[in-house]
XYZ file of C-alpha atoms in Angstrom:
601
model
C 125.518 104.965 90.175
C 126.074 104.963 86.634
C 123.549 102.163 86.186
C 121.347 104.302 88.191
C 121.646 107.275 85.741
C 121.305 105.559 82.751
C 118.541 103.702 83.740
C 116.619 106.596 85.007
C 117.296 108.758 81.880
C 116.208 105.912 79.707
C 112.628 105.681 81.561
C 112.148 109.312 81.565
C 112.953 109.690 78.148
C 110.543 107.243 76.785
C 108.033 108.035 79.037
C 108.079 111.413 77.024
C 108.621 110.125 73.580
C 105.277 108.095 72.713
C 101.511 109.350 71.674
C 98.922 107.016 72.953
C 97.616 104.724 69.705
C 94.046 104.555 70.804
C 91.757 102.956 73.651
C 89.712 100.204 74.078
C 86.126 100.511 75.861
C 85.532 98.214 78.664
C 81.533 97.895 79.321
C 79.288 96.099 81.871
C 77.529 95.860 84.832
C 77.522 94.872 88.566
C 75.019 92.492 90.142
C 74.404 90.726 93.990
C 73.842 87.086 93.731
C 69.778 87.976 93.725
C 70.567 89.793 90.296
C 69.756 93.263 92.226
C 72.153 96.123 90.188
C 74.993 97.187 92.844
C 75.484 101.177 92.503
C 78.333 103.091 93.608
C 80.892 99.474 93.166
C 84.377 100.766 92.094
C 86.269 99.055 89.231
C 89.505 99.297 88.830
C 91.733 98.186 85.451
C 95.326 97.126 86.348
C 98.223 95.617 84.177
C 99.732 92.321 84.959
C 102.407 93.950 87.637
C 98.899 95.675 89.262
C 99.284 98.615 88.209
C 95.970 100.788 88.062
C 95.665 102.327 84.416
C 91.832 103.401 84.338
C 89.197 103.599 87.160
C 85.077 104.184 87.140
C 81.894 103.834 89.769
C 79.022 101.938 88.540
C 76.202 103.719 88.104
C 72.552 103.393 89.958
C 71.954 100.571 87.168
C 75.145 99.298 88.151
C 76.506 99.967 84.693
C 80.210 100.538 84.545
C 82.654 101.845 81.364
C 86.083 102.569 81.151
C 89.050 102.421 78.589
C 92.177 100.305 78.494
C 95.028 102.554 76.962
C 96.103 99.628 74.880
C 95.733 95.811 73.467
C 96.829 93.076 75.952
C 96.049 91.300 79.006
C 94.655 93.006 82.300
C 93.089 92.456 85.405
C 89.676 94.231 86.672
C 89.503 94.690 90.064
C 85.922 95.548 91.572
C 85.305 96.562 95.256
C 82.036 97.451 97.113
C 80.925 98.003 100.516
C 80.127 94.456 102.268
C 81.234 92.186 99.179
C 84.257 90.373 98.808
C 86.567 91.731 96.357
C 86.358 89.925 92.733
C 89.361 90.271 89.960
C 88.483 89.202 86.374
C 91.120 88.343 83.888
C 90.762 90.600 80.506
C 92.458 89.938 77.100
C 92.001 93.073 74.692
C 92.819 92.753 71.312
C 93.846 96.264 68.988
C 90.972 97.088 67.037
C 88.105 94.165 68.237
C 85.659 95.416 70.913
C 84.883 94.110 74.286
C 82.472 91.758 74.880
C 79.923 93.221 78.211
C 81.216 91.912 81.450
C 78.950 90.602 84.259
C 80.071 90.902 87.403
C 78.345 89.237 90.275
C 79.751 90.270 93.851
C 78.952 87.606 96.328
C 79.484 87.767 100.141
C 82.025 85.562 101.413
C 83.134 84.093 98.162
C 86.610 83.783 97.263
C 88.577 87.052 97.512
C 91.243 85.825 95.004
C 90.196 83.864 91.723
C 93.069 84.778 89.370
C 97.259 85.041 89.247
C 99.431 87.119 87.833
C 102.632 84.955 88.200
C 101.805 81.542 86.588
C 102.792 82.681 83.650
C 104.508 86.297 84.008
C 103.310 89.080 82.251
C 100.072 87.266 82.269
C 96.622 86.913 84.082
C 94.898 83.765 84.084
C 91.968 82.458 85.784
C 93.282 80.211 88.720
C 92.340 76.696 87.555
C 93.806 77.358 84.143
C 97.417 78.657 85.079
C 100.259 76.703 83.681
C 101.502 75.893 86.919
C 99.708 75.295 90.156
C 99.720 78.281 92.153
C 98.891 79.356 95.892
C 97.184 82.928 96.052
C 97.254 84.255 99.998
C 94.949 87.961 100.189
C 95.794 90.205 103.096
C 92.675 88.810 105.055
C 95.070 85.735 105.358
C 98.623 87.515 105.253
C 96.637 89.551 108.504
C 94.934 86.510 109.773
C 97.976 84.077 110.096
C 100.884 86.372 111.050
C 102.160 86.562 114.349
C 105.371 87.881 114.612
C 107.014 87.405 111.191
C 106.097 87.512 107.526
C 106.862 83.283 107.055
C 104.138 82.609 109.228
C 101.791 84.021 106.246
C 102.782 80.367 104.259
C 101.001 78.524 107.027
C 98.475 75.965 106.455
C 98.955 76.215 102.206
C 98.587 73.005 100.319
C 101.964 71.852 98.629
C 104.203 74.135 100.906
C 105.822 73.840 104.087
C 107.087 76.309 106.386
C 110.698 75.869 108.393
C 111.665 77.847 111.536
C 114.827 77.476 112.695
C 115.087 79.958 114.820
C 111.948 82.759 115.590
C 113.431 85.626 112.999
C 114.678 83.047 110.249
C 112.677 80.938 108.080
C 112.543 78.618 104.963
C 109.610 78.229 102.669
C 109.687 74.079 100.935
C 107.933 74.179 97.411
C 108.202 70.943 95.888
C 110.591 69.835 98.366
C 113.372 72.581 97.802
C 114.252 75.659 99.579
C 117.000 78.402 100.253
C 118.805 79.200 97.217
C 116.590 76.765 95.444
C 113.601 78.618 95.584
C 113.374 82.669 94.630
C 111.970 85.482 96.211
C 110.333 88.892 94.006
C 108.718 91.703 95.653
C 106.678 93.507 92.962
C 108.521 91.998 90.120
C 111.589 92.585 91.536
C 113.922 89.715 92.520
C 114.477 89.686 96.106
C 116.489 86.595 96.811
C 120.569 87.170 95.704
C 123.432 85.538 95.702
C 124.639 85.803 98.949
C 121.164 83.297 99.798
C 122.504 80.014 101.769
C 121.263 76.827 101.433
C 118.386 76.551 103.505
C 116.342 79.521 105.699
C 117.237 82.827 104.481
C 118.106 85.425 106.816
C 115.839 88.058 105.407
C 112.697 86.545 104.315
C 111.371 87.679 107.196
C 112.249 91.286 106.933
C 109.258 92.131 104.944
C 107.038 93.707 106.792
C 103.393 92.236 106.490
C 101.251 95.472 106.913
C 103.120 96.158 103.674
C 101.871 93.023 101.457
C 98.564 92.901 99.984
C 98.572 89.427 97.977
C 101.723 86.473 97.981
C 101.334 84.216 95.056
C 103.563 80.551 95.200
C 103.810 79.232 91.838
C 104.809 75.403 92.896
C 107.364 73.721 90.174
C 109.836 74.679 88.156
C 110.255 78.104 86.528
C 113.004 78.894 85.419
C 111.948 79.668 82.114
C 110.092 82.431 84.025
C 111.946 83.429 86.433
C 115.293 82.616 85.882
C 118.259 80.720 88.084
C 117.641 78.877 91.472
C 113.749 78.373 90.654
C 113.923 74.709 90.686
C 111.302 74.147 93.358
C 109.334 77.123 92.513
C 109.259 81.145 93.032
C 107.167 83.101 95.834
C 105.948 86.395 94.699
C 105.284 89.006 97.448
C 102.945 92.429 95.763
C 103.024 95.677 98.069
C 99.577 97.289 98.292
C 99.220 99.129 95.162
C 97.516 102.407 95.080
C 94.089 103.418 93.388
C 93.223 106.504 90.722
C 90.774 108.399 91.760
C 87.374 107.712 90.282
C 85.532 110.969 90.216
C 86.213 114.258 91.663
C 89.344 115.300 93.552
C 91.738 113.542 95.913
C 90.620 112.097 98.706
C 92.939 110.583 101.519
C 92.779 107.454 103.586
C 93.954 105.150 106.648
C 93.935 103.223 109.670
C 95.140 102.004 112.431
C 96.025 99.126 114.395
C 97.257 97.725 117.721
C 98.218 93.792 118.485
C 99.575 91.915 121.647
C 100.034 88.388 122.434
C 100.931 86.467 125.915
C 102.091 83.382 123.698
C 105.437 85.398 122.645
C 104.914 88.137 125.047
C 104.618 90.327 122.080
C 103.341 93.833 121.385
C 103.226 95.796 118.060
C 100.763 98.375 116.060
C 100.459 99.467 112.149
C 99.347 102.588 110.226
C 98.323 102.989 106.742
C 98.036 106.406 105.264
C 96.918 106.083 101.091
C 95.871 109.440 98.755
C 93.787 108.846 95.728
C 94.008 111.397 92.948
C 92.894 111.427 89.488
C 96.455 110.862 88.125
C 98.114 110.357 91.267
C 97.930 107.795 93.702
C 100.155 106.416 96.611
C 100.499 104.299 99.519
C 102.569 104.386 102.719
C 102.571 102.138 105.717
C 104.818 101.206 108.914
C 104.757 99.160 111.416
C 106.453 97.730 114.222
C 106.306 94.939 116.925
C 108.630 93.906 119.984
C 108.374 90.210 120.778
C 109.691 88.326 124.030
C 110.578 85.199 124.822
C 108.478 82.163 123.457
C 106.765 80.175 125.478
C 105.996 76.229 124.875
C 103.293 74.322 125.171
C 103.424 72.476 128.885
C 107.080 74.490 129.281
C 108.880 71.370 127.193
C 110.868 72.545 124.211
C 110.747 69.031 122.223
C 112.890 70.808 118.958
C 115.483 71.135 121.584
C 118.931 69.031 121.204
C 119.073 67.750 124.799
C 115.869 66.219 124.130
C 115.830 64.905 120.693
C 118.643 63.586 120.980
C 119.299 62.601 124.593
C 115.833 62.115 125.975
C 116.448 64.595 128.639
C 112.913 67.228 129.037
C 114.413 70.547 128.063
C 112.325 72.402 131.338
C 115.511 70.886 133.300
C 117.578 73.628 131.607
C 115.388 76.084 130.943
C 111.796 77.463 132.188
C 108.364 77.243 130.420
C 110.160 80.658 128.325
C 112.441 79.757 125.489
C 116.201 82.101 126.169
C 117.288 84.008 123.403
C 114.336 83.741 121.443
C 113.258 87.444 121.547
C 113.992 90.822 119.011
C 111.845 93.528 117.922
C 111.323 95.311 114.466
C 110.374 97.826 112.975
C 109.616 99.005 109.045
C 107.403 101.076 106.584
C 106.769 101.556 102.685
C 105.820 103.851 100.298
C 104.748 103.069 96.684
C 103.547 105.690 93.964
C 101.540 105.605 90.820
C 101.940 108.201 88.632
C 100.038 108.665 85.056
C 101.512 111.674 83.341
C 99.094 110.498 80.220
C 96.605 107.871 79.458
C 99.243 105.089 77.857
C 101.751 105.920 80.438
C 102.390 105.321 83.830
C 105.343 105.885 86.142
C 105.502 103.023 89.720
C 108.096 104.240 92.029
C 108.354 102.073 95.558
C 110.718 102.009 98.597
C 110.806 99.403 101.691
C 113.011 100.016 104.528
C 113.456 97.031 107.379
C 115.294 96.606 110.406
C 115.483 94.131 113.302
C 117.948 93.458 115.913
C 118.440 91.468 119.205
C 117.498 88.135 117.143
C 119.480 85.319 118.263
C 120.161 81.469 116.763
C 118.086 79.790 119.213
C 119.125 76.236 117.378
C 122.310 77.197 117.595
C 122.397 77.970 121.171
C 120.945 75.955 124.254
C 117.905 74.377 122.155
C 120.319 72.673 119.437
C 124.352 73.246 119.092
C 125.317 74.406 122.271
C 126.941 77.435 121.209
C 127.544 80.271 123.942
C 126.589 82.869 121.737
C 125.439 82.615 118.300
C 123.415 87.012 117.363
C 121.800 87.948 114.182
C 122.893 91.731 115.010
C 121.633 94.923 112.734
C 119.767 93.043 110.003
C 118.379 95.560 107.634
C 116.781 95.836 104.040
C 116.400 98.539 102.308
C 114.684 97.849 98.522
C 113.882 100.681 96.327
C 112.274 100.329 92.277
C 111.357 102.563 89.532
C 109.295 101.089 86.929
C 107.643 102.646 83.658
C 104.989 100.788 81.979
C 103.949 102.302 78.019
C 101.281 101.005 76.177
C 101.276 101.282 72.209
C 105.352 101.153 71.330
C 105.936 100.350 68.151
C 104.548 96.868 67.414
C 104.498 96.209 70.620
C 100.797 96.671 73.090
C 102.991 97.482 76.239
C 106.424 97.960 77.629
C 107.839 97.918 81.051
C 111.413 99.204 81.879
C 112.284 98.408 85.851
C 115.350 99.445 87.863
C 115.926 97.962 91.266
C 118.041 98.869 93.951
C 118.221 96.063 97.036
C 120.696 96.237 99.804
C 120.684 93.828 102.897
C 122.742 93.806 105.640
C 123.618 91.723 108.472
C 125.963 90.298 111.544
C 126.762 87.548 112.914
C 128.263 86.844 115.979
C 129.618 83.506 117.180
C 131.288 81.974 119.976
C 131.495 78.139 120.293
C 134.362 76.605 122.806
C 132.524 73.733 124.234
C 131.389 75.997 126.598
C 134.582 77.674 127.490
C 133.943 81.657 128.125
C 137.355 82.375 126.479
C 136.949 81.147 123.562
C 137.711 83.654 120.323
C 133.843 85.226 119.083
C 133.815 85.978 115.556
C 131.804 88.738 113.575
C 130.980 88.422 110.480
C 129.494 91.643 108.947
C 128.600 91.512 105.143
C 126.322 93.819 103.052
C 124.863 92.851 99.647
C 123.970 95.467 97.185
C 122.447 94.565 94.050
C 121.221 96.997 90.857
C 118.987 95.074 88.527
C 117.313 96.108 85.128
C 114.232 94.840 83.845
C 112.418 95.424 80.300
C 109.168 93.360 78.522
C 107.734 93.915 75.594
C 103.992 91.865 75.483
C 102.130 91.644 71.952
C 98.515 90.416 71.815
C 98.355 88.247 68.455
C 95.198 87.208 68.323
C 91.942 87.195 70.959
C 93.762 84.088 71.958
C 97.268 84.153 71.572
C 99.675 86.638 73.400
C 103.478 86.773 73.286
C 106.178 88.293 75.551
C 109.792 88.655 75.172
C 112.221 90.564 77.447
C 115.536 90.012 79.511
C 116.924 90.977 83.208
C 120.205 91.610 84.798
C 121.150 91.785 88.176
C 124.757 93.127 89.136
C 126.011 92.270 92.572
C 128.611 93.147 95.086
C 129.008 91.926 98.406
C 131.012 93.667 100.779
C 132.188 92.056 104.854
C 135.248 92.681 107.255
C 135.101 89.579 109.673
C 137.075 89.745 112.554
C 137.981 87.407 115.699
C 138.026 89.033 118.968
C 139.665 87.741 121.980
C 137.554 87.981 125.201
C 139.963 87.624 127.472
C 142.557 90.706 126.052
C 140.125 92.081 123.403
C 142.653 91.474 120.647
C 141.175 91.782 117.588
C 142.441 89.578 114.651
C 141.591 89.362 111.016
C 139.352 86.197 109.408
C 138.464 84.866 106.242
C 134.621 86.028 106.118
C 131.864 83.395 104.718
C 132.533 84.950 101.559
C 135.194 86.748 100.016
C 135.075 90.677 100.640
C 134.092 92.631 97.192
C 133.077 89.360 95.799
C 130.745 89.801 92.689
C 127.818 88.016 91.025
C 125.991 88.964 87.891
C 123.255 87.011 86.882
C 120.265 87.495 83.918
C 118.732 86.630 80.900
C 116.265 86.426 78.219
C 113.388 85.182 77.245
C 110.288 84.280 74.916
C 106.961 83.090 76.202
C 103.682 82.488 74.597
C 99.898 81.139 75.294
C 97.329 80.181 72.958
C 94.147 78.824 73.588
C 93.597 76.621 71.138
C 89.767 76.046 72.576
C 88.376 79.173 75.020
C 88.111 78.148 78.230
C 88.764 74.359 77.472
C 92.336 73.883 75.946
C 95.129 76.254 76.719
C 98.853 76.087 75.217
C 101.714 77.373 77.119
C 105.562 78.170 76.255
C 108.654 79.339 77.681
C 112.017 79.422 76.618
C 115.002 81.702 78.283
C 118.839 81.617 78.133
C 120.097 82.484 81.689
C 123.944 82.715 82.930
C 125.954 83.584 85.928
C 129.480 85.335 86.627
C 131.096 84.853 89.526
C 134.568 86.900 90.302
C 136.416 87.227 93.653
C 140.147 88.935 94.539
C 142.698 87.737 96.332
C 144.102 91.422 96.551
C 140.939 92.600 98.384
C 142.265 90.303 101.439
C 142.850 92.913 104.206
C 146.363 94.642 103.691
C 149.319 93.296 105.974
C 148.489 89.433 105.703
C 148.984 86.593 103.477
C 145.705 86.278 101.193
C 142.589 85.174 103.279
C 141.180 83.500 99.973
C 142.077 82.512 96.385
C 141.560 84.456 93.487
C 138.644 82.699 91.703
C 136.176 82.967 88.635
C 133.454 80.903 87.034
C 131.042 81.748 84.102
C 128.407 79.574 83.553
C 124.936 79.951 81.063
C 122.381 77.230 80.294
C 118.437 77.202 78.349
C 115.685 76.286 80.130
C 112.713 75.925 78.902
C 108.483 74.742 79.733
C 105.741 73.496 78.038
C 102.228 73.309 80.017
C 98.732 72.363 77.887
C 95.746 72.865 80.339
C 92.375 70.824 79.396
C 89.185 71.919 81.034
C 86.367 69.604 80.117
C 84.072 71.965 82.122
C 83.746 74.168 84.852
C 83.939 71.536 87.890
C 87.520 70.400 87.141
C 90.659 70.930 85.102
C 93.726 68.616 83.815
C 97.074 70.098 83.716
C 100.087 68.943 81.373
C 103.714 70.087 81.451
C 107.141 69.501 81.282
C 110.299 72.207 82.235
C 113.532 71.770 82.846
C 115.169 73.917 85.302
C 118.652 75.644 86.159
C 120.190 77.059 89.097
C 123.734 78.932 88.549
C 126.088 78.319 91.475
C 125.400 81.351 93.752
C 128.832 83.138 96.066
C 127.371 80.936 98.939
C 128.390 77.840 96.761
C 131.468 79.436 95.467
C 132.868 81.263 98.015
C 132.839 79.586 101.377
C 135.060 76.931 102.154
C 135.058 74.976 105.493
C 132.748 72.874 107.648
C 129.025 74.303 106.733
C 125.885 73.251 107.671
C 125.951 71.525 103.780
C 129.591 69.654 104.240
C 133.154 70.657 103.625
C 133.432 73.227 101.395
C 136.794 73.355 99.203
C 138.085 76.555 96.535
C 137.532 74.579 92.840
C 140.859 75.570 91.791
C 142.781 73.363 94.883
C 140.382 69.960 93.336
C 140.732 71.022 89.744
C 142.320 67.870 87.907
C 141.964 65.830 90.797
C 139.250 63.564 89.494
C 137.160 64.346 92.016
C 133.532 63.471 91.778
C 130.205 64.516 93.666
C 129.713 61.239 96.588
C 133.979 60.416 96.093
C-alpha cells in the first residue's frame, strides 16, 4: 500500500503543479461522400491512450474547431447519426498551425482506419504502422462473441484462436502463445507471471460489453512492450467516455438480452454513460449462464477416445458435451476527469467472476481425469492514470498506477478412474502493483520521440492441499508455485519516428533495457513439515531493440521493412514448478547447477 500512496500523491501533486503552455486550433469541416456539409457530426480529440481532451459539433456548414492543449500526436474521432465512425491520425507541432481537415463520413466504410499500439504512444494510419496490426471495433467484438471474450479473435488474418476447454483460451500470433504473447487492458499489462505456457486461465475473464476496440500488433515487440512479447502483444481498450460538447450533462444507455440453443446459453448487458463538460464516465455489466455444448451430429471429434482410438465419442456421451457448462458475471466503470484544459485525470475498475467451469480436455473428452474444476476464478483490475500536456520540455506526460489481482482453483482428481483417489486443490492469488510514466516530445512536423519506463511488482500467494475422499484427511502439497513467491519485472525505453518523406517513407526506432527478479522462500513452506520447495533466486536483464522503415509508393499499397530482436524473462511458471507438466519435467536450477546439463540432453 505504500506503492499505492506514493503513487497517488505523486499524480495528484503534479496534476496541481503545471499552467497550461498554450493551445493549438484544430479547423475543418465534415462532408457525405456527395460533398453535402454534415451538421450536428460530433468530433472528438483523444490522446494516444484515448483519452478525450477537447470536443465540438459541426456546425450547419459542417465546419468544426477545437483546441489541442498541447504539441504531439492525437487521434480525432468523428461520429454522426447513420455514418460509420472515422478516426484521423493528428501530429501537432508547438507553435506551427494546423492545416484544415476534411472529413468525409461514408456509410459502411471501414469503422477503424488507424492504431494506437504499433508503435506506443503513437497513432498511425493503418497501412503505415511499423508492425502489422489487427484492429477488431465493437461491431465485431459484439458480432463474433458467444460466450467468451477469445471468440472476439475469430476469423483475423495472421492469428489463431485455441480452446481447450469452453472458459480457457490461447490466442497464436506468429506462432507463439501463453507466456509468449502479452496481454494490456488500457495500457495496462494484464498478462503476469504466474501465465503458463499455453491458454491462460483468465483471458477470458474480460467481459466483452466492456471492450470497445482490441488491437493485435503481430511480431515482436519487445522494444515496446517489454518481456514475453516474442510473438506479439494484444491490446484490449475499455469504452472510453466522451466530454460534453455543448450545454450540460446529458446521460445515456442501453440494454440488451441474448440466448442461444447451440450452448444452451442465456445472458443480457447494460450500459449506463454521463457526458459532462469536464466530466465524463462509463459503466457497464453484464452477465451470461451457458450449458452444456452441443456438437455438430452429437460426435465430439476433439475427444481422446476418438482421436486417438477411433471409437465415436456419442458411445460415451450424448449429442451434449458433460462438464462443459459455467456462468459469469462482471461490470466496469471508467472516468475522465479534466480539472483544466492540459490536464486530465482516467480512473478505471473491472471486476470478473466465473465459476462451475470445468477442464473438459482433461476430463472424459481428453485425459480421463475424474474431476479436473476451474473453481472461483475472479479478476479484479483497477488504474489511475494522469496525462499533462506542456511539462517542461516535454508536449505530454502520463503517470499510471495499476492494481491487478486474479484468483483461481483448481481441483484435481486422477486415479485411473479409481473414486478414492487423493483430489488436490490448488488455490493461488496473484496481485500485482505496476507504475507507468512517458514523456512524448514532438521534434519536428515529422519526427516525434518518447522515452519512459514501467515496473510491475508481484506476489503470488496459494495453500494447496490433498484431501482424502475416503476419510477426508486433509494433507499439505507443494502448490504449482511456491507460496509468497515474487516477480518484479520492468524497464525503459526510447522510441522515435521520422518520416523522412510524408506519407511515402517512414523511419521507426525502439530501444528498451528490460529485466526480471525472481525470489521464492523455503521458510514460507507451511509450518510443521520439511520444506515443500527450495529456496531459489534468479535476476536476469537483456536490450531489445526494432527498426521498421515503411515505403508507400502510393495510396493502393505499402512495403514494410524491419528487424527486432526480442526477450522473454523466465516467468514463476518457468521457475517455480517442478514435476511432470504439460511442457516436460520440470527440475529446481539449483539441483542441475554444474551438472552440464544442456537444453535436448
Amino acid at each position: 500500500m505504500n506503492i499505492l500512496r506514493f503513487v497517488v500523491v505523486c499524480i495528484f501533486t503534479l496534476a496541481a503543479s503545471y499552467e497550461a503552455r498554450g493551445v493549438a486550433r484544430i479547423t475543418g469541416t465534415i462532408r457525405d461522400a456527395s460533398g453535402a456539409a454534415v451538421s450536428g457530426a460530433e468530433v472528438f480529440l483523444l490522446t494516444p491512450a484515448l483519452t478525450t481532451v477537447a470536443a465540438s459539433r459541426a456546425d450547419a456548414q459542417g465546419a468544426f474547431a477545437l483546441e489541442a492543449p498541447t504539441a504531439g500526436n492525437f487521434v480525432l474521432l468523428v461520429r454522426a447519426p447513420a455514418f460509420d465512425e472515422v478516426r484521423r491520425p493528428v501530429v501537432i507541432v508547438d507553435g506551427q498551425p494546423v492545416r484544415p481537415i476534411v472529413i468525409v463520413l461514408e456509410v459502411g466504410a471501414l469503422a477503424e482506419d488507424v492504431t494506437v499500439t504499433a508503435s506506443g504512444e503513437s497513432v498511425d494510419d493503418l497501412r503505415r504502422a511499423a508492425h502489422p496490426v489487427n484492429v477488431i471495433n465493437a461491431e465485431e467484438i459484439a458480432d463474433r462473441v458467444k460466450t467468451v471474450m477469445a471468440q472476439a479473435v475469430e476469423s483475423e488474418a495472421g492469428v489463431a484462436l485455441q480452446r481447450t476447454s469452453p472458459t480457457m483460451a490461447g490466442v497464436f500470433v506468429r506462432g507463439l502463445t501463453g507466456n509468449k504473447v502479452n496481454v494490456f487492458v488500457d495500457g495496462v499489462r494484464y498478462s503476469n507471471g504466474a501465465q503458463r505456457g499455453g491458454v491462460s486461465t483468465f483471458l477470458d475473464l474480460l467481459e466483452p460489453e466492456a471492450i470497445e476496440t482490441i488491437e493485435i500488433v503481430r511480431g515482436p515487440s519487445s522494444a515496446q512492450y517489454g518481456s514475453d512479447a516474442l510473438g506479439g502483444s494484444i491490446q484490449f481498450f475499455s469504452r472510453p467516455p466522451s466530454l460534453g460538447v455543448q450545454g450540460g450533462g446529458r446521460w445515456r444507455g442501453w440494454l440488451t438480452a441474448n440466448a442461444g440453443s447451440a450452448h444452451r446459453t442465456g445472458g443480457g448487458s447494460a450500459l449506463l454513460g454521463y457526458t459532462g463538460p469536464t466530466l465524463g464516465m462509463t459503466a457497464t455489466v453484464g452477465g451470461r449462464g451457458t450449458g452444456r455444448v452441443r456438437t455438430g451430429g452429437g460426435i465430439d471429434s476433439h475427444a481422446a477416445v476418438t482421436r486417438f482410438l477411433g471409437v465415436p465419442s456419442d458411445l460415451l456421451m450424448d449429442e451434449r458435451l458433460p462438464d462443459t457448462g459455467f456462468h459469469q458475471a462482471g461490470g466496469a466503470v471508467r472516468a475522465n476527469w479534466v480539472p483544466s484544459a492540459n490536464t486530465q485525470l482516467v480512473a478505471s475498475y473491472m471486476r470478473s467472476a466465473q465459476d462451475g467451469g470445468d477442464r473438459y480436455d482433461q476430463l472424459l473428452g481428453g485425459d480421463g481425469n475424474l474431476i479436473s474444476e476451474l473453481n472461483a476464478l475472479s479478476l479484479d483490475l483497477f488504474s489511475l492514470r494522469l496525462e499533462r500536456a506542456a511539462v517542461g520540455p516535454f508536449d505530454h506526460l502520463s503517470l499510471t498506477y495499476s492494481l491487478n489481482s486474479q484468483r483461481e482453483e483448481r481441483v484435481n482428481q486422477g486415479g485411473n478412474g479409481s473414486r478414492t483417489a487423493t483430489i488436490g486443490h490448488e488455490p493461488e492469488r496473484t496481485t500485482v502493483h505496476g507504475a507507468q510514466a512517458s514523456f512524448t516530445k514532438t521534434l519536428s512536423p515529422r519526427q516525434t520521440l518518447t522515452v519512459g519506463g514501467d515496473t510491475y511488482f508481484e506476489r503470488l500467494t496459494s495453500d494447496a492441499f490433498n484431501v482424502n475422499p475416503s476419510n477426508g484427511a486433509v494433507s499439505a502439497r507443494r502448490p504449482r508455485i511456491p507460496d509468497n513467491a515474487t516477480f518484479t519485472q520492468g524497464g525503459v525505453y526510447a522510441q522515435t519516428t521520422f518520416d523522412v518523406a510524408p506519407d511515402r517513407l517512414r523511419l521507426t526506432g525502439a530501444a528498451r533495457w528490460g529485466g526480471a527478479r525472481y525470489r521464492a522462500d523455503a521458510a514460507d513452506s507451511p509450518a510443521g513439515s520439511a520444506p515443500l520447495w527450495p529456496s531459489d533466486s534468479l535476476d536476469v536483464a537483456d536490450v531489445t531493440f526494432r527498426a521498421a522503415a515503411v515505403v508507400t509508393p502510393n495510396d493502393s499499397w505499402s512495403v514494410l521493412l524491419s528487424v527486432s530482436r526480442g526477450f522473454r524473462a523466465p516467468h514463476m511458471t518457468d521457475l517455480g514448478t517442478l514435476g511432470l507438466t504439460g511442457s516436460g519435467f520440470e527440475v529446481a536450477a539449483p539441483d542441475v547447477a554444474g551438472l552440464n546439463g544442456t537444453v535436448g540432453s
